[in-house]
Amino acid sequence: MLGCSPRQARVVAALLVCAIAHPALATNVFTSYANDFIDPNLLPSQYGSNMKGAQDTVIAWAEEMSSHGPWSVTFKPVVAPSGDKHDYMSWAPYQWPDCSNVGNKTALSKYLMRKQCNYVFRDGQVNPDRTIPNDFQSFYNLSDAVLHNALAWSFQNQSSSTYSQNAVKYIKTWFLDSDTRMNPNLNYAQMNLGPAGQKGEYTGILDLRMLAKVVSGVLLLRKRGSTDWTGDLDAQFVAWCKDYIGWLQSAPTAKQAAASNNNHGTHYVGQLMALMVMVGDNKGATTFGRKYFGTTFKGQIAAGGDQPMEASRSRPFHYRNFNIAGMITAARLLKYADPTSNVWNTTAGSAHGYATIRTTVDFMLSPSSSAARTKESDVAFEVYPNVAAVAAVYGDPQGTYKRFLDQSGFSYTQDAFWVWDQPREAGTRSENAKMAPNSIAGSGSAAAQTTTVVGSGTGVGATAATMVGAIAAIVARWLLMDWT
Ligand SMILES: *[C@@H]1O[C@H](CO)[C@@H](O)[C@H](O)[C@H]1NC(C)=O
Ligand SMILES: *[C@@H]1O[C@H](CO)[C@@H](O)[C@H](O)[C@H]1NC(C)=O
Ligand SMILES: *[C@@H]1O[C@H](CO)[C@@H](O)[C@H](O)[C@H]1NC(C)=O
Ligand SMILES: *[C@@H]1O[C@H](CO)[C@@H](O)[C@H](O)[C@H]1NC(C)=O
């Protein structure tokens, strides 16, 4: 399953050649992280030169994603059971046909097979047919494309550029244009095939969690006054989001996702809050955010920071990080919707002790919860944005997070998340300096808080570990389709 396509093989080869020919990689390899929300108010208007690596990575990813776009649910070669090509569809990954229930197989086309044969569950074995309706991959790419193109544009201080035009084109194609728009529902997400299937499952709600990235991109286009993001488009997108909010609050599968105690519940609320923020309903986002942090969240973290419901999964390192990314996204959205919220200090816990989001990231730093321990080194990178986000929010006075990231060998100061995951929101300048050793951070004046960005530029470079990290990121990218 980890076969290299010729193109992917070339990318790996090019990286190795690069590593030999050049002392440092210019940008990090594209990685689609689980989720995030970026408050546009926290992005500086100008970046220090030590941020160039991270910015270059954002730009490279914007361009890489653009080479695949635009995307639309109408482009898939199959249609949902409704017969409406505007309906989103994805198939549950571990289901396989067993046609013993079909008498005469002579005229059994693939189409009839998917309708008539029984499907059986084989845990962990992904049916490659799963990517035939690849709306889920298209949406992941769309959300990364919108976010990184909006960011790349924001670096330029222009009212319009190719990047903002790209971001707007992708949103129009996926959500708005009459020929290609997606109907605002997930009636056929992660659907089972066969006579007992043909309808979506609650697990499919996860497919659109990365709406938080799309909303981050749109808020940035709005705030910085992109002339490509017109009032008319804004109104159309808001209308789409309102329709989909209605679906998310009434469809049985959506309600089931909302009631889930584990990562499904976390990513459900992040998705709903992002949509509410998009339509200007900060009050609604606050209500749902508070409800999540007051109930579901409280049951998700044990004393000491482990997440029992994720730890019991087949890939515990992945699922723990996946849920943490959801918690961070929801917390950032709540803080955006209600700046008075003390969400980062909210504790989960029990008689045995109390934990915050920070505690559960601290748990991930322990060697006993490492990716290698559960044979998940291919997804070791998943923890990095979570660690950087916690350092950014809570500060890093002891240098714990910086030490962990340094020792990982991953060039985090060159990664896209470094643009927004630096100690800025809550940290003091001295904490920033600890996170970023070659800091040129200023004195902590108001101006420095909003415009100065620290970064290390320590040139982690193309060490062997960096190369392994980079290649692992590519491999992980291939695996992404199997996770959820
Ligand atoms: C099976 O289906 C084919 C194609 O429809 C048909 O030609 C054939 O007669 C069928 N055989 C039986 C035994 O029903
Ligand atoms: C999504 O992006 C990845 C990474 O660049 C690429 O391999 C894949 O073909 C893209 N898929 C779609 C549907 O755009
Ligand atoms: C951005 O552009 C405006 C208008 O062209 C200019 O006044 C301003 O100085 C620019 N800002 C930066 C950071 O370059
Ligand atoms: C946690 O609460 C304390 C006391 O109110 C506050 O100073 C601190 O900023 C809060 N931490 C975060 C990360 O919001």
Coordinates of C-alpha atoms and ligand atoms in Angstrom, one line a residue:
M1 CA 0.0 0.0 0.0
L2 CA 3.0 2.3 0.3
G3 CA 3.9 1.9 -3.4
C4 CA 5.6 5.0 -4.9
S5 CA 3.9 6.4 -7.9
P6 CA 6.5 7.5 -10.5
R7 CA 5.7 11.1 -9.6
Q8 CA 6.0 10.5 -5.9
A9 CA 9.2 8.5 -6.4
R10 CA 10.6 11.5 -8.2
V11 CA 9.7 13.8 -5.3
V12 CA 11.6 11.6 -2.9
A13 CA 14.6 11.4 -5.2
A14 CA 14.6 15.1 -5.7
L15 CA 14.6 15.6 -2.0
L16 CA 17.6 13.3 -1.5
V17 CA 19.4 15.1 -4.4
C18 CA 18.5 18.4 -2.8
A19 CA 19.9 17.3 0.5
I20 CA 23.2 16.5 -1.0
A21 CA 23.4 19.5 -3.3
H22 CA 22.2 22.2 -0.8
P23 CA 22.9 22.8 2.8
A24 CA 19.3 23.5 3.6
L25 CA 15.9 22.8 2.1
A26 CA 14.1 25.9 1.0
T27 CA 10.7 24.8 2.1
N28 CA 9.1 21.9 4.0
V29 CA 7.3 19.2 2.1
F30 CA 3.5 19.7 1.9
T31 CA 1.6 18.2 4.8
S32 CA -2.1 18.3 5.4
Y33 CA -2.5 18.7 9.1
A34 CA -5.7 17.5 10.8
N35 CA -7.2 21.0 11.3
D36 CA -6.7 24.5 12.6
F37 CA -8.3 27.8 13.0
I38 CA -6.3 31.0 12.5
D39 CA -7.6 34.2 14.0
P40 CA -6.7 36.9 11.3
N41 CA -6.4 39.5 14.1
L42 CA -3.4 37.7 15.5
L43 CA -1.4 37.7 12.2
P44 CA 1.2 40.4 11.9
S45 CA 1.0 43.0 9.1
Q46 CA 4.7 42.6 8.5
Y47 CA 7.1 39.6 9.1
G48 CA 10.7 39.6 10.3
S49 CA 13.2 38.3 7.8
N50 CA 13.7 35.3 10.2
M51 CA 10.2 34.2 9.1
K52 CA 11.1 33.8 5.5
G53 CA 11.4 30.0 5.7
A54 CA 7.9 29.6 7.1
Q55 CA 6.5 32.1 4.7
D56 CA 8.2 30.4 1.7
T57 CA 6.7 27.1 2.8
V58 CA 3.2 28.6 2.9
I59 CA 3.8 30.0 -0.6
A60 CA 5.1 26.6 -1.9
W61 CA 2.1 24.8 -0.4
A62 CA -0.3 27.4 -1.9
E63 CA 1.3 26.7 -5.3
E64 CA 1.4 22.9 -4.8
M65 CA -2.2 22.8 -3.9
S66 CA -3.2 25.1 -6.8
S67 CA -1.7 22.6 -9.2
H68 CA -4.6 20.2 -8.3
G69 CA -7.5 22.7 -8.2
P70 CA -10.2 23.7 -8.6
W71 CA -12.3 21.0 -6.9
S72 CA -16.0 20.1 -7.1
V73 CA -18.2 17.2 -6.0
T74 CA -19.6 17.2 -9.5
F75 CA -16.2 16.1 -10.9
K76 CA -16.4 12.6 -9.5
P77 CA -17.1 9.7 -11.9
V78 CA -19.9 8.3 -9.7
V79 CA -23.1 9.8 -8.4
A80 CA -24.7 9.6 -4.9
P81 CA -27.8 7.3 -4.6
S82 CA -30.0 10.5 -4.9
G83 CA -28.9 10.8 -8.5
D84 CA -27.9 14.4 -7.8
K85 CA -24.4 15.1 -8.9
H86 CA -24.2 18.0 -6.5
D87 CA -24.4 15.6 -3.5
Y88 CA -21.2 15.0 -1.7
M89 CA -20.3 11.3 -1.4
S90 CA -17.6 9.2 0.3
W91 CA -17.5 5.5 1.1
A92 CA -16.6 3.8 4.4
P93 CA -13.0 2.5 4.0
Y94 CA -13.1 -1.0 5.4
Q95 CA -16.0 -2.6 3.5
W96 CA -15.6 -5.3 0.9
P97 CA -18.2 -6.9 -1.4
D98 CA -19.4 -10.5 -0.8
C99 CA -21.6 -11.3 -3.8
S100 CA -22.8 -14.7 -2.6
N101 CA -26.2 -13.2 -2.1
V102 CA -26.5 -12.4 -5.9
G103 CA -27.7 -15.4 -7.9
N104 CA -26.7 -14.6 -11.5
K105 CA -23.4 -12.8 -11.7
T106 CA -23.0 -12.8 -15.5
A107 CA -24.3 -9.2 -15.9
L108 CA -23.1 -7.9 -12.6
S109 CA -21.6 -4.5 -13.4
K110 CA -19.5 -2.6 -10.8
Y111 CA -22.5 -0.4 -10.5
L112 CA -24.9 -3.2 -9.6
M113 CA -22.3 -4.9 -7.4
R114 CA -22.2 -1.8 -5.2
K115 CA -26.0 -1.8 -5.0
Q116 CA -26.8 -5.5 -4.8
C117 CA -23.9 -7.4 -3.1
N118 CA -23.7 -7.5 0.6
Y119 CA -20.7 -5.7 2.1
V120 CA -18.6 -7.0 4.9
F121 CA -16.4 -5.2 7.3
R122 CA -12.7 -6.0 7.4
D123 CA -11.1 -3.8 10.1
G124 CA -8.0 -1.9 9.0
Q125 CA -8.2 -3.2 5.4
V126 CA -8.9 -0.2 3.1
N127 CA -10.8 -1.1 0.0
P128 CA -9.0 0.8 -2.8
D129 CA -12.4 1.6 -4.4
R130 CA -12.8 4.0 -1.6
T131 CA -11.1 6.8 -3.6
I132 CA -13.4 6.5 -6.6
P133 CA -15.7 9.1 -5.1
N134 CA -12.7 11.2 -3.9
D135 CA -14.7 14.1 -2.6
F136 CA -13.0 13.8 0.8
Q137 CA -9.5 14.2 -0.7
S138 CA -10.8 17.0 -2.9
F139 CA -12.2 18.8 0.2
Y140 CA -9.0 18.4 2.2
N141 CA -7.0 19.9 -0.7
L142 CA -9.5 22.6 -1.2
S143 CA -9.3 23.7 2.4
D144 CA -5.5 23.6 2.4
A145 CA -5.5 25.5 -0.9
V146 CA -7.9 28.2 0.4
L147 CA -5.9 28.7 3.6
H148 CA -2.4 28.8 2.2
N149 CA -3.4 30.9 -0.8
A150 CA -5.1 33.4 1.4
L151 CA -2.0 33.5 3.7
A152 CA 0.3 33.8 0.7
W153 CA -1.7 36.7 -0.6
S154 CA -1.7 38.4 2.8
F155 CA 2.2 38.4 2.7
Q156 CA 2.0 40.6 -0.4
N157 CA 0.2 43.7 0.8
Q158 CA -1.8 43.9 -2.4
S159 CA -5.5 44.2 -2.9
S160 CA -5.4 41.3 -5.4
S161 CA -2.9 38.7 -6.6
T162 CA -2.9 35.3 -8.2
Y163 CA -3.1 33.8 -4.7
S164 CA -6.3 35.6 -3.6
Q165 CA -7.8 34.9 -7.0
N166 CA -7.0 31.2 -6.5
A167 CA -8.6 31.1 -3.1
V168 CA -11.7 32.8 -4.3
K169 CA -12.0 30.6 -7.4
Y170 CA -11.8 27.4 -5.3
I171 CA -14.5 28.6 -3.0
K172 CA -16.7 29.6 -5.9
T173 CA -16.3 26.3 -7.6
W174 CA -16.9 24.1 -4.6
F175 CA -19.7 26.0 -2.9
L176 CA -21.3 28.6 -5.1
D177 CA -21.3 28.2 -8.9
S178 CA -24.5 26.7 -10.1
D179 CA -22.9 24.0 -12.3
T180 CA -20.4 22.8 -9.7
R181 CA -21.7 23.7 -6.2
M182 CA -22.1 21.2 -3.4
N183 CA -25.5 20.7 -1.9
P184 CA -25.2 21.8 1.8
N185 CA -25.6 18.3 3.3
L186 CA -23.5 15.2 4.1
N187 CA -26.3 12.7 3.4
Y188 CA -23.9 10.3 1.7
A189 CA -20.7 10.8 3.7
Q190 CA -18.7 7.6 4.6
M191 CA -21.6 5.6 3.2
N192 CA -21.8 1.8 3.3
L193 CA -22.5 0.1 0.0
G194 CA -24.8 -2.9 -0.7
P195 CA -28.6 -3.2 0.0
A196 CA -28.1 -2.4 3.7
G197 CA -26.1 0.8 3.0
Q198 CA -26.6 3.6 0.5
K199 CA -26.8 6.3 3.1
G200 CA -24.3 8.3 5.1
E201 CA -22.9 7.5 8.5
Y202 CA -22.3 9.8 11.4
T203 CA -18.5 9.2 11.0
G204 CA -18.8 11.0 7.7
I205 CA -19.3 14.4 9.4
L206 CA -15.6 14.4 10.0
D207 CA -15.1 14.7 6.2
L208 CA -15.9 18.5 6.3
R209 CA -14.1 19.3 9.6
M210 CA -11.5 21.4 7.7
L211 CA -14.2 24.0 7.0
A212 CA -12.3 25.7 9.9
K213 CA -9.4 26.2 7.5
V214 CA -11.7 27.5 4.8
V215 CA -13.2 30.0 7.2
S216 CA -9.8 31.1 8.4
G217 CA -8.9 31.9 4.8
V218 CA -12.1 33.8 4.1
L219 CA -11.8 35.8 7.4
L220 CA -8.3 36.8 6.3
L221 CA -9.5 37.9 2.8
R222 CA -12.3 39.9 4.5
K223 CA -10.1 41.6 7.1
R224 CA -7.3 42.6 4.7
G225 CA -9.7 43.8 2.1
S226 CA -9.2 41.5 -0.8
T227 CA -10.9 43.0 -3.8
D228 CA -11.5 39.5 -5.2
W229 CA -13.7 38.6 -2.2
T230 CA -16.6 40.8 -3.1
G231 CA -19.6 41.5 -1.0
D232 CA -21.8 39.5 -3.3
L233 CA -19.6 36.4 -2.9
D234 CA -19.5 36.9 0.8
A235 CA -23.3 37.0 0.9
Q236 CA -23.6 33.9 -1.2
F237 CA -21.1 32.0 0.9
V238 CA -22.8 33.1 4.1
A239 CA -26.1 31.8 2.7
W240 CA -24.5 28.4 1.9
C241 CA -23.1 28.2 5.4
K242 CA -26.5 29.0 7.0
D243 CA -28.1 26.2 5.0
Y244 CA -25.4 23.8 6.0
I245 CA -25.7 24.9 9.7
G246 CA -29.3 24.0 9.4
W247 CA -28.4 20.5 8.1
L248 CA -25.7 20.0 10.8
Q249 CA -28.2 20.8 13.5
S250 CA -31.1 18.6 12.3
A251 CA -29.8 15.6 10.3
P252 CA -29.8 12.4 12.4
T253 CA -26.2 11.5 11.5
A254 CA -25.1 15.0 12.4
K255 CA -26.9 14.8 15.7
Q256 CA -25.2 11.4 16.4
A257 CA -21.8 13.0 15.6
A258 CA -22.7 15.9 18.0
A259 CA -23.4 13.5 20.7
S260 CA -20.2 11.5 20.3
N261 CA -17.8 11.6 23.3
N262 CA -14.6 11.2 21.3
N263 CA -12.9 13.0 18.4
H264 CA -16.1 12.9 16.4
G265 CA -17.8 15.2 19.0
T266 CA -14.7 17.5 19.1
H267 CA -14.5 17.9 15.3
Y268 CA -18.3 18.3 15.1
V269 CA -18.3 21.3 17.4
G270 CA -15.3 22.9 15.6
Q271 CA -17.0 22.6 12.3
L272 CA -20.2 24.1 13.6
M273 CA -18.4 27.0 15.4
A274 CA -16.4 27.8 12.3
L275 CA -19.6 28.1 10.3
M276 CA -21.3 30.2 12.9
V277 CA -18.3 32.5 13.1
M278 CA -18.4 32.8 9.3
V279 CA -22.0 33.9 9.3
G280 CA -21.4 36.4 12.1
D281 CA -23.2 34.4 14.8
N282 CA -20.4 34.7 17.4
K283 CA -23.0 34.2 20.1
G284 CA -24.0 30.8 18.7
A285 CA -20.4 29.8 18.4
T286 CA -19.8 30.8 22.0
T287 CA -22.8 28.8 23.2
F288 CA -21.7 25.7 21.4
G289 CA -18.0 26.2 22.4
R290 CA -18.9 26.6 26.0
K291 CA -21.2 23.6 25.9
Y292 CA -18.4 21.4 24.5
F293 CA -15.8 22.6 27.0
G294 CA -18.3 22.3 29.8
T295 CA -19.4 18.7 29.0
T296 CA -17.7 16.5 26.3
F297 CA -14.2 17.9 26.8
K298 CA -14.4 17.2 30.5
G299 CA -14.7 13.5 29.8
Q300 CA -12.0 13.4 27.2
I301 CA -8.8 13.9 29.2
A302 CA -7.8 11.8 32.2
A303 CA -5.6 13.0 35.0
G304 CA -2.1 13.1 33.6
G305 CA -3.2 14.1 30.2
D306 CA -4.0 10.9 28.4
Q307 CA -7.2 10.6 26.3
P308 CA -8.6 7.1 27.1
M309 CA -11.1 7.0 24.2
E310 CA -8.4 7.8 21.6
A311 CA -5.7 5.7 23.4
S312 CA -7.8 2.6 22.8
R313 CA -7.9 3.0 19.1
S314 CA -5.8 1.0 16.6
R315 CA -3.5 4.1 16.0
P316 CA -3.4 5.8 19.4
F317 CA -0.7 8.3 18.6
H318 CA -2.6 9.5 15.6
Y319 CA -6.0 9.6 17.3
R320 CA -4.7 11.4 20.3
N321 CA -3.1 14.1 18.1
F322 CA -6.2 14.2 15.9
N323 CA -8.4 15.0 18.9
I324 CA -5.9 17.5 20.3
A325 CA -6.0 19.3 16.9
G326 CA -9.8 19.4 17.2
M327 CA -9.6 20.8 20.8
I328 CA -7.1 23.5 19.7
T329 CA -9.3 24.4 16.8
A330 CA -12.4 24.7 19.0
A331 CA -10.5 26.7 21.7
R332 CA -9.2 29.1 19.1
L333 CA -12.7 29.5 17.7
L334 CA -14.2 30.1 21.1
K335 CA -11.5 32.7 21.9
Y336 CA -12.3 34.4 18.6
A337 CA -16.0 34.4 19.2
D338 CA -15.7 35.4 22.8
P339 CA -12.4 37.1 23.7
T340 CA -13.3 37.1 27.4
S341 CA -13.4 33.3 27.4
N342 CA -10.8 31.6 29.6
V343 CA -11.0 28.4 27.5
W344 CA -7.3 27.6 27.7
N345 CA -7.5 27.3 31.4
T346 CA -10.6 25.1 31.3
T347 CA -10.0 21.8 33.0
A348 CA -11.2 18.4 32.2
G349 CA -10.8 15.8 34.9
S350 CA -11.9 14.0 37.9
A351 CA -11.2 13.3 41.5
H352 CA -7.8 12.2 40.4
G353 CA -6.7 15.5 39.1
Y354 CA -7.3 18.2 36.5
A355 CA -6.0 18.6 33.0
T356 CA -6.1 21.4 30.3
I357 CA -5.3 21.2 26.6
R358 CA -1.8 21.9 27.7
T359 CA -1.7 18.8 29.9
T360 CA -2.7 16.5 27.1
V361 CA 0.0 17.9 24.9
D362 CA 2.5 17.5 27.8
F363 CA 1.5 13.9 27.9
M364 CA 2.5 13.5 24.2
L365 CA 6.0 14.7 25.1
S366 CA 6.7 11.7 27.2
P367 CA 8.8 8.9 25.6
S368 CA 6.1 6.4 26.7
S369 CA 3.6 8.1 24.4
S370 CA 6.0 8.5 21.4
A371 CA 5.0 7.5 17.9
A372 CA 7.7 4.9 17.8
R373 CA 6.3 3.1 20.8
T374 CA 3.1 2.3 18.9
K375 CA 4.8 1.8 15.6
E376 CA 3.4 5.0 14.2
S377 CA 6.6 6.8 13.3
D378 CA 5.1 7.5 9.9
V379 CA 2.8 10.1 11.6
A380 CA 5.3 11.4 14.2
F381 CA 4.9 14.9 12.6
E382 CA 1.3 15.1 13.7
V383 CA 2.3 16.2 17.2
Y384 CA 4.5 19.2 16.0
P385 CA 1.7 21.7 15.3
N386 CA 0.0 20.8 18.5
V387 CA 3.2 21.4 20.5
A388 CA 3.9 24.7 18.7
A389 CA 0.3 25.8 19.3
V390 CA 0.5 25.1 23.0
A391 CA 3.8 26.9 23.2
A392 CA 2.2 29.9 21.4
V393 CA -0.8 30.0 23.7
Y394 CA 0.6 29.1 27.1
G395 CA 4.2 30.3 26.6
D396 CA 7.3 28.2 27.1
P397 CA 9.2 29.6 30.1
Q398 CA 11.0 26.3 30.7
G399 CA 11.8 25.8 27.1
T400 CA 10.2 22.4 27.2
Y401 CA 8.4 22.6 24.0
K402 CA 11.3 24.2 22.1
R403 CA 13.6 21.4 23.4
F404 CA 11.1 18.7 22.2
L405 CA 10.8 20.3 18.8
D406 CA 14.6 20.8 18.4
Q407 CA 15.2 17.1 19.4
S408 CA 12.6 15.9 16.8
G409 CA 14.9 17.1 14.0
F410 CA 11.9 18.5 12.2
S411 CA 12.5 21.9 10.7
Y412 CA 9.6 23.5 12.5
T413 CA 10.7 27.1 12.1
Q414 CA 10.3 26.5 8.4
D415 CA 6.9 24.9 8.5
A416 CA 3.7 26.7 7.6
F417 CA 2.3 26.5 11.1
W418 CA 5.2 28.6 12.4
V419 CA 3.6 31.6 10.7
W420 CA 0.8 31.5 13.3
D421 CA 2.0 29.1 16.0
Q422 CA 4.7 31.2 17.7
P423 CA 4.5 32.5 21.2
R424 CA 2.4 35.6 20.4
E425 CA -1.1 35.3 21.8
A426 CA -0.3 34.9 25.4
G427 CA 3.4 34.7 25.7
T428 CA 5.7 37.4 26.9
R429 CA 8.6 38.4 24.7
S430 CA 11.1 36.6 26.9
E431 CA 9.1 33.4 26.4
N432 CA 9.2 34.1 22.7
A433 CA 13.0 34.4 22.9
K434 CA 13.2 31.0 24.6
M435 CA 11.0 29.4 21.9
A436 CA 13.2 31.0 19.2
P437 CA 16.9 31.2 20.2
N438 CA 18.1 33.6 17.5
S439 CA 15.2 35.9 18.2
I440 CA 15.3 39.5 17.2
A441 CA 12.3 40.1 19.3
G442 CA 11.8 43.6 20.5
S443 CA 11.0 45.1 23.9
G444 CA 7.5 44.0 24.2
S445 CA 6.0 47.3 23.1
A446 CA 2.4 47.2 21.7
A447 CA 3.8 47.5 18.2
A448 CA 6.1 44.6 18.8
Q449 CA 3.2 42.5 20.0
T450 CA 1.3 43.0 16.8
T451 CA 4.0 43.3 14.1
T452 CA 7.2 41.7 15.3
V453 CA 7.5 38.1 14.7
V454 CA 10.2 36.1 16.2
G455 CA 11.7 33.0 14.6
S456 CA 14.9 31.2 14.9
G457 CA 16.4 30.8 11.5
T458 CA 18.7 28.4 13.3
G459 CA 18.9 26.6 10.0
V460 CA 18.1 23.1 11.3
G461 CA 19.0 22.3 7.7
A462 CA 18.8 19.1 5.8
T463 CA 20.1 16.8 8.5
A464 CA 19.3 13.2 8.2
A465 CA 16.6 13.5 10.7
T466 CA 15.0 16.4 8.7
M467 CA 15.1 14.2 5.6
V468 CA 13.4 11.4 7.4
G469 CA 10.8 13.8 8.7
A470 CA 10.2 15.2 5.2
I471 CA 9.9 11.8 3.6
A472 CA 7.7 10.6 6.5
A473 CA 5.4 13.6 5.8
I474 CA 5.0 12.5 2.2
V475 CA 4.3 8.9 3.2
A476 CA 1.9 10.2 5.7
R477 CA 0.1 12.2 3.1
W478 CA -0.5 9.0 1.2
L479 CA -1.9 7.4 4.3
L480 CA -4.2 10.3 5.1
M481 CA -7.1 8.8 3.2
D482 CA -7.2 5.8 5.5
W483 CA -7.4 7.5 8.8
T484 CA -10.8 8.8 9.4
Ligands
LIG1 C1 -27.9 -14.4 -16.4 O1 -27.9 -13.1 -16.9 C2 -27.6 -13.0 -18.3 C3 -27.5 -11.5 -18.7 O2 -28.6 -10.8 -18.2 C4 -28.6 -13.7 -19.1 O3 -28.2 -13.7 -20.5 C5 -28.6 -15.2 -18.7 O4 -29.7 -15.9 -19.3 C6 -28.9 -15.3 -17.2 N1 -28.7 -16.7 -16.7 C7 -29.6 -17.3 -16.0 C8 -29.3 -18.7 -15.6 O5 -30.6 -16.7 -15.5
LIG2 C1 -4.4 16.4 -3.2 O1 -3.1 16.8 -3.0 C2 -2.1 15.8 -2.9 C3 -0.8 16.3 -2.4 O2 -0.3 17.3 -3.3 C4 -2.1 15.1 -4.3 O3 -1.2 14.0 -4.2 C5 -3.5 14.6 -4.6 O4 -3.5 14.1 -6.0 C6 -4.5 15.7 -4.6 N1 -5.8 15.2 -4.8 C7 -6.8 15.9 -5.3 C8 -8.1 15.2 -5.5 O5 -6.7 17.1 -5.6
LIG3 C1 1.2 48.4 2.0 O1 0.7 49.1 1.0 C2 0.3 50.4 1.4 C3 -0.4 51.1 0.2 O2 0.2 50.8 -1.0 C4 1.5 51.2 1.9 O3 1.1 52.5 2.3 C5 2.1 50.4 3.1 O4 3.2 51.1 3.5 C6 2.4 49.0 2.7 N1 2.8 48.3 3.8 C7 3.8 47.5 3.8 C8 4.1 46.8 5.1 O5 4.6 47.4 2.9
LIG4 C1 -5.1 31.3 32.5 O1 -5.6 32.1 33.6 C2 -4.7 33.0 34.1 C3 -5.3 33.7 35.3 O2 -6.5 34.3 35.0 C4 -4.3 34.0 33.0 O3 -3.3 34.9 33.5 C5 -3.7 33.3 31.9 O4 -3.4 34.1 30.8 C6 -4.6 32.2 31.4 N1 -3.9 31.4 30.4 C7 -4.3 31.3 29.1 C8 -3.4 30.5 28.2 O5 -5.3 31.9 28.7

